[in-house]
PDB file of C-alpha atoms in Angstrom:
ATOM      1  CA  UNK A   1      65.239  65.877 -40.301  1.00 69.00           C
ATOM      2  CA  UNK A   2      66.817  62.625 -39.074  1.00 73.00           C
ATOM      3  CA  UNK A   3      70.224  63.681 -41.174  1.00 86.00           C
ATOM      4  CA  UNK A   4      69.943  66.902 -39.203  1.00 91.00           C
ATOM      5  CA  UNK A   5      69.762  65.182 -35.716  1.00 91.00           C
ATOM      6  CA  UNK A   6      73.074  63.315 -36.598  1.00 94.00           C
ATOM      7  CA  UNK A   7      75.019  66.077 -38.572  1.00 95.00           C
ATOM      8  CA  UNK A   8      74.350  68.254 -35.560  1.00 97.00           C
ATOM      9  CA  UNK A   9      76.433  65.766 -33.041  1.00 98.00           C
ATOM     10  CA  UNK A  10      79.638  67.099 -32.284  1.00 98.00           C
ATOM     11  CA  UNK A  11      78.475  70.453 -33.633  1.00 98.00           C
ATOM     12  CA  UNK A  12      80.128  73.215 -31.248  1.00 98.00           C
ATOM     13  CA  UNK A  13      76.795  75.375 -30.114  1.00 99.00           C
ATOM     14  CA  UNK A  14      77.433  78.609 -28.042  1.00 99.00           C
ATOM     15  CA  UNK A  15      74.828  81.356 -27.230  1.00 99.00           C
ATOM     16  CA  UNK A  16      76.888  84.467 -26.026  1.00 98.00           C
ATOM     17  CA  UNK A  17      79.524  82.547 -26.131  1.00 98.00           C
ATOM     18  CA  UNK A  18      79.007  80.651 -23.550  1.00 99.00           C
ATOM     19  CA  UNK A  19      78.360  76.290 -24.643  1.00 99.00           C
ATOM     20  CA  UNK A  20      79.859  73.625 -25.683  1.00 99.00           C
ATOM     21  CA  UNK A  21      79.567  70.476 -27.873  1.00 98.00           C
ATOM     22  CA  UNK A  22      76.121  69.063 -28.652  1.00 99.00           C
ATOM     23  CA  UNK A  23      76.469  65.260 -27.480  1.00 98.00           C
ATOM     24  CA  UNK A  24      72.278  64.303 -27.939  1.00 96.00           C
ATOM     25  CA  UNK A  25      69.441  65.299 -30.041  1.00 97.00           C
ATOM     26  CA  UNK A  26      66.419  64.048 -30.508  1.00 93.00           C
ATOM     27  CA  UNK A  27      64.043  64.346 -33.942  1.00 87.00           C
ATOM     28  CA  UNK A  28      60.606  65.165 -33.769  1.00 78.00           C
ATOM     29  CA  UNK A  29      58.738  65.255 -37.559  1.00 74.00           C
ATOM     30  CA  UNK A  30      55.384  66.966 -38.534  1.00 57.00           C
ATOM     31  CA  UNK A  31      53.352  63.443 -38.938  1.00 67.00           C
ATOM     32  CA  UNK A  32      54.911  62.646 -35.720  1.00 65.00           C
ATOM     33  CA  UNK A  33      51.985  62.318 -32.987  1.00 58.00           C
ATOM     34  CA  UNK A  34      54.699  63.336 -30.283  1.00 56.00           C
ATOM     35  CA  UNK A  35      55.778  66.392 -31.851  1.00 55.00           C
ATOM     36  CA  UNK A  36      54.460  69.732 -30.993  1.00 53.00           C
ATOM     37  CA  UNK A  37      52.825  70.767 -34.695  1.00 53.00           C
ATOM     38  CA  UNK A  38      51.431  67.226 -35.037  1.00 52.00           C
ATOM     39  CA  UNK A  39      48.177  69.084 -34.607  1.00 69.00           C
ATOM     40  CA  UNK A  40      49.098  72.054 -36.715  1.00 66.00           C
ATOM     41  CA  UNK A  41      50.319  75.083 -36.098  1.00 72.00           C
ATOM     42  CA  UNK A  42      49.315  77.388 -33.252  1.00 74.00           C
ATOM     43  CA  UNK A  43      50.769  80.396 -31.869  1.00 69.00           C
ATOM     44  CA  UNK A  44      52.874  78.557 -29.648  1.00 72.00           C
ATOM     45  CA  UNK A  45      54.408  76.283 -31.830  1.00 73.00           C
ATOM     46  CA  UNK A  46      54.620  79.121 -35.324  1.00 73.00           C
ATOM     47  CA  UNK A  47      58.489  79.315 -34.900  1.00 77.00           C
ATOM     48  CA  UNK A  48      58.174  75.524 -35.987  1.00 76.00           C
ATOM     49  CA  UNK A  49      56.696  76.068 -39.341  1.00 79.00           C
ATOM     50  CA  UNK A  50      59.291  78.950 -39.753  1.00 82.00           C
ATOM     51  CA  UNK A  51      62.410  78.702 -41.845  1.00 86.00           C
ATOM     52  CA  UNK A  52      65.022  76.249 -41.005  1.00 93.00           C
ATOM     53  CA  UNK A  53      67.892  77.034 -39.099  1.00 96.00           C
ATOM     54  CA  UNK A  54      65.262  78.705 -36.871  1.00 95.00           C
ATOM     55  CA  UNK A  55      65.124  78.097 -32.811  1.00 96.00           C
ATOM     56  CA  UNK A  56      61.938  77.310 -31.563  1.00 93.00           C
ATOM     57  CA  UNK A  57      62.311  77.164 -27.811  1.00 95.00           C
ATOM     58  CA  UNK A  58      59.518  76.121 -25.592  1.00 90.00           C
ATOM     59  CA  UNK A  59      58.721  75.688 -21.728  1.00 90.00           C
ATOM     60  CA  UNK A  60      58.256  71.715 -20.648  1.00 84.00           C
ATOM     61  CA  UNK A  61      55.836  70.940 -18.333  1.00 75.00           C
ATOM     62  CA  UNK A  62      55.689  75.083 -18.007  1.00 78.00           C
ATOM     63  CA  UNK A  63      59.479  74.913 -15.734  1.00 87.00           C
ATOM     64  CA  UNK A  64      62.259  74.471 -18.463  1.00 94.00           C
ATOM     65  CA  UNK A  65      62.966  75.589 -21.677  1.00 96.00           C
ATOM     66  CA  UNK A  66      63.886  72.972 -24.306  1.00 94.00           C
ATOM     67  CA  UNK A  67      65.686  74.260 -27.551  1.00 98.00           C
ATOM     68  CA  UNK A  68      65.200  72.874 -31.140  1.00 94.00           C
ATOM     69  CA  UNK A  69      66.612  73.409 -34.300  1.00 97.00           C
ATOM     70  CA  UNK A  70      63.782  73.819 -36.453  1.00 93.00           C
ATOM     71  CA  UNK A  71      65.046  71.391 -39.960  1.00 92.00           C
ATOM     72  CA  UNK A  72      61.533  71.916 -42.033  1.00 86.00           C
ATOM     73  CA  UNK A  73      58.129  73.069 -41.974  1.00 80.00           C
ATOM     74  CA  UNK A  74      57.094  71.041 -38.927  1.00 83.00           C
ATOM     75  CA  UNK A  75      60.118  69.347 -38.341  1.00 86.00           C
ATOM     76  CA  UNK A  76      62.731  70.432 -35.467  1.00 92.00           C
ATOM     77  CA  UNK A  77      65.319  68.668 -33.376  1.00 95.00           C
ATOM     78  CA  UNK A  78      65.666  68.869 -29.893  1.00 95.00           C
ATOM     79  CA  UNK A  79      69.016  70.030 -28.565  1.00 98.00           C
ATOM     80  CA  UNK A  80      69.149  67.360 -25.191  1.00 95.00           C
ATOM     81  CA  UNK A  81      72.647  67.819 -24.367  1.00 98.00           C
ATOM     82  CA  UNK A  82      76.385  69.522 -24.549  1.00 98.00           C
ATOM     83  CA  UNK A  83      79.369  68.565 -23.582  1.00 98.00           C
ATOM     84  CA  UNK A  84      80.605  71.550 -21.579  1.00 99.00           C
ATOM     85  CA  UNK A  85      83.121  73.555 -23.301  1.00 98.00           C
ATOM     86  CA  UNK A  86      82.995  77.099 -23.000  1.00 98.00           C
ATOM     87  CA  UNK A  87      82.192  79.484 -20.327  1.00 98.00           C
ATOM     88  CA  UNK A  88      82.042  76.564 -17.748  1.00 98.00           C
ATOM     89  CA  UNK A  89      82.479  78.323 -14.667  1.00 98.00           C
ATOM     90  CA  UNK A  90      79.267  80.748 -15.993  1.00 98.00           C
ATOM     91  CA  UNK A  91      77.028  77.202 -16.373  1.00 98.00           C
ATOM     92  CA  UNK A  92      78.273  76.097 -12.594  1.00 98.00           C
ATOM     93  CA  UNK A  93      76.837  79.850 -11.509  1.00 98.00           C
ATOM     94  CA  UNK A  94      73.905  79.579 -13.475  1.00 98.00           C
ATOM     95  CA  UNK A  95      73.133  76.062 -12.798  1.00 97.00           C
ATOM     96  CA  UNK A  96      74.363  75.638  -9.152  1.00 96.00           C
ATOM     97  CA  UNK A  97      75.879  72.599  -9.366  1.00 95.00           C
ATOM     98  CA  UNK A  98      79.652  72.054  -9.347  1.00 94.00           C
ATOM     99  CA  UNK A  99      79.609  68.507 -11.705  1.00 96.00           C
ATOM    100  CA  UNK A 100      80.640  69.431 -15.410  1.00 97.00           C
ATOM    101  CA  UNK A 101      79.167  66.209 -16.199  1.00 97.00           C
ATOM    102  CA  UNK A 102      75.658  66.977 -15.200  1.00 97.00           C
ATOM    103  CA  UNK A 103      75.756  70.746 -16.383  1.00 98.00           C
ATOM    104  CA  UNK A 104      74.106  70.472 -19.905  1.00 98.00           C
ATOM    105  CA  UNK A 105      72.701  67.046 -19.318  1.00 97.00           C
ATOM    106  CA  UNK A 106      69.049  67.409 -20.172  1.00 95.00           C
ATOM    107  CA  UNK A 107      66.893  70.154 -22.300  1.00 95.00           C
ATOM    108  CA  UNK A 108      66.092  71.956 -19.241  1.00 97.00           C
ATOM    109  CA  UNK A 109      69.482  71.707 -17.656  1.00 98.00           C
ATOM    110  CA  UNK A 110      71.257  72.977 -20.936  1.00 98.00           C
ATOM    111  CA  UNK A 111      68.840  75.708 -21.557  1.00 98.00           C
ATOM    112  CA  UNK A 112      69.375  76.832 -17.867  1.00 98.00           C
ATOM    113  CA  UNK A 113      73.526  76.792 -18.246  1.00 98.00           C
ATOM    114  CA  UNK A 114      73.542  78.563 -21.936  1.00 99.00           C
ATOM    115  CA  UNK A 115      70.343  80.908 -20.615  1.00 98.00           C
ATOM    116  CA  UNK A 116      68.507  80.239 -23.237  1.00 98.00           C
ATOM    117  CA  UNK A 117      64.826  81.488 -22.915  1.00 98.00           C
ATOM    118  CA  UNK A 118      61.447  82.273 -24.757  1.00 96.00           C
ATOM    119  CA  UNK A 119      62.816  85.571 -25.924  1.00 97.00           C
ATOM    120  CA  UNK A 120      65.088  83.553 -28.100  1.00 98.00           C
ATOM    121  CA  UNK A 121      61.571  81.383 -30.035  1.00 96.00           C
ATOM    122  CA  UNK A 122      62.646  82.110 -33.926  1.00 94.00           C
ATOM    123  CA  UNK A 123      65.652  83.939 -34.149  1.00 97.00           C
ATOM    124  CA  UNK A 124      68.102  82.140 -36.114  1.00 97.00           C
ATOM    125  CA  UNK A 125      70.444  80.157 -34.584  1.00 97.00           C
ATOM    126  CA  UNK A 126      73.210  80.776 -37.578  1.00 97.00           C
ATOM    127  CA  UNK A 127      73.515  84.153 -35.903  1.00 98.00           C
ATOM    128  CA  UNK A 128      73.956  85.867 -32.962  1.00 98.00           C
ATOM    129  CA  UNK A 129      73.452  85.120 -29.855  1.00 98.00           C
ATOM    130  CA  UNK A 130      73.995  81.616 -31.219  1.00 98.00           C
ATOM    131  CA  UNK A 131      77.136  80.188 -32.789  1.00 98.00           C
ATOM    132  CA  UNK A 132      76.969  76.604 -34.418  1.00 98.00           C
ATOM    133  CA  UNK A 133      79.827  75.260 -36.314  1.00 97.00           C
ATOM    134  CA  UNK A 134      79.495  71.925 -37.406  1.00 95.00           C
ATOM    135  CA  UNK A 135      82.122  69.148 -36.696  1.00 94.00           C
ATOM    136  CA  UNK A 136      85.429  68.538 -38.928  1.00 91.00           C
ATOM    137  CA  UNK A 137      84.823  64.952 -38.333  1.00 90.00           C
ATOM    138  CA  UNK A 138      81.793  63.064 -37.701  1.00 87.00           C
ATOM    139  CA  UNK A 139      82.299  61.448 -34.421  1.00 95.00           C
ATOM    140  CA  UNK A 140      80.657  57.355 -33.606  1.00 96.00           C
ATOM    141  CA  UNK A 141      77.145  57.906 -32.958  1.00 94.00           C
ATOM    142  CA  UNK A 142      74.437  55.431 -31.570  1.00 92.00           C
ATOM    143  CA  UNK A 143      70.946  55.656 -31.649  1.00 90.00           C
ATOM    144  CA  UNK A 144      67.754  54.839 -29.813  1.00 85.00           C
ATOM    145  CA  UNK A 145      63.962  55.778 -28.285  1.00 72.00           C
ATOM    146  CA  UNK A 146      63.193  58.885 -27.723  1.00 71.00           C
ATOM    147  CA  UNK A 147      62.369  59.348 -23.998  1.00 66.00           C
ATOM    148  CA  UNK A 148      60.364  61.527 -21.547  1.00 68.00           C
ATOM    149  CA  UNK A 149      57.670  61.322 -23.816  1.00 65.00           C
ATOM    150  CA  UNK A 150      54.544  58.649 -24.052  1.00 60.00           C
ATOM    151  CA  UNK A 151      53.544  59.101 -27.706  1.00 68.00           C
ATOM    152  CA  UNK A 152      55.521  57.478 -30.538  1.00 67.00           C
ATOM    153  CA  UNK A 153      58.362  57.039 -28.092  1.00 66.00           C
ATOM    154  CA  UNK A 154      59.297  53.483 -29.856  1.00 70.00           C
ATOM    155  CA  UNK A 155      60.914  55.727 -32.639  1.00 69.00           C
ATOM    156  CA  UNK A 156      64.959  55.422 -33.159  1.00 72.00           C
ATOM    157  CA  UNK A 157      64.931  58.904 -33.416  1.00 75.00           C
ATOM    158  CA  UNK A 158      67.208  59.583 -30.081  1.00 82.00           C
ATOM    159  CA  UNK A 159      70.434  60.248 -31.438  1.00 93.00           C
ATOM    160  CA  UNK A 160      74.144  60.688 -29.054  1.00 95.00           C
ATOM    161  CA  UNK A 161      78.037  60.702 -29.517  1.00 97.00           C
ATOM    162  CA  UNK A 162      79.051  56.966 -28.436  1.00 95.00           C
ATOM    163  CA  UNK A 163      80.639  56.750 -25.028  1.00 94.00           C
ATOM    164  CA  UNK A 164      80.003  60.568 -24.313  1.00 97.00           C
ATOM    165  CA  UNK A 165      79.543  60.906 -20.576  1.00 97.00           C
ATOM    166  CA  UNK A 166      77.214  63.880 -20.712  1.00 97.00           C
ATOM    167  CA  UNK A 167      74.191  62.297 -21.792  1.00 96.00           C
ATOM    168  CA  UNK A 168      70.842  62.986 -20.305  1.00 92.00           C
ATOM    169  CA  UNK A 169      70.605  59.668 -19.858  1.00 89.00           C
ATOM    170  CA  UNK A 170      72.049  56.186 -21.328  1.00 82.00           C
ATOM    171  CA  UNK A 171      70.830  55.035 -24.719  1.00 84.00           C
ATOM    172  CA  UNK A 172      68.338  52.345 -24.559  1.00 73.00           C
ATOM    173  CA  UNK A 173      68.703  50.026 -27.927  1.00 58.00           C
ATOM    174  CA  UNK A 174      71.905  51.415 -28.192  1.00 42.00           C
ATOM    175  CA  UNK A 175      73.302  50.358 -32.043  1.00 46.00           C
ATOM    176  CA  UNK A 176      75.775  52.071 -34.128  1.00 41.00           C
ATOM    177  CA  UNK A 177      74.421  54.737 -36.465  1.00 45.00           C
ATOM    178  CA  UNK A 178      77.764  55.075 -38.417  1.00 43.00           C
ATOM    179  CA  UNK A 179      77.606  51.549 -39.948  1.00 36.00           C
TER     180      UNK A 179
END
């Protein structure tokens, strides 16, 4: 699950071909009190204990969707943020904001640009409407807590392409994952 956070940096992720590159994920793992099947599985949380390469999108706080990559049985990684790419002008009208930098930045924010929504909870994101192609070259990463969350939130399991200025927000105990 952890090899899956990193792998998927610099990953190009569309949906309807509108996206970008993914710049931050963060891993969340079945025994892992601040992940959603920590308790088991549920209705809400089945797409999690569904075959990888799975989406399991949820609402946050019951305003934004948040998209994972589901890696395992219980295990997914949360898709926090893209470097816009493709379809820009379609995430300015979607998102009303004008700032390329801030389009993707956050779960919510990124779900909102690629219109990603409940409807898409277990469909495979190998195939349509998502694309993922993985990177030619694995690009410097660092690493650090997970945020916006108050369990288990001292885990290094906050993963982001160094220096990218699209991040939801800066790295705290930034170090470099690549050494």
């Amino acid at each position: 699950m952890l090899a899956v956070a990193t792998d998927l940096l610099g990953a190009s992720l569309q949906v309807d071909g509108i996206g970008g590159i993914i710049v931050e994920t963060e891993a969340y793992r079945r025994d892992d009190e601040a992940s959603h099947s920590f308790r088991g599985q549920t209705v809400a949380n089945a797409a999690m204990f569904g075959s990888p390469a799975r989406a399991y999108v949820y609402r946050s706080y019951g305003l934004h969707w948040c998209l994972n990559f589901v890696c395992e049985q219980g295990s997914a990684v949360l898709i926090r943020a893209l470097e816009p790419v493709y379809g820009i002008e379609t995430m300015r009208e979607r998102r009303s904001v004008s700032e390329t930098r801030k389009l993707c930045s956050g779960p919510g924010n990124l779900c909102k640009a690629l219109s990603v929504t409940g409807n898409m909870n277990g469909l495979s994101v190998l195939a349509p409407p998502f694309s993922l192609e993985l990177p030619a070259a694995i690009p410097a990463m660092t690493s650090g807590v997970r945020i916006g969350i108050s369990k288990a939130a001292e885990r290094p399991w906050r993963f982001a392409v160094a220096g990218s200025p699209y991040l939801s927000k800066p790295i705290r105990t930034e170090r470099n994952v690549t050494d």
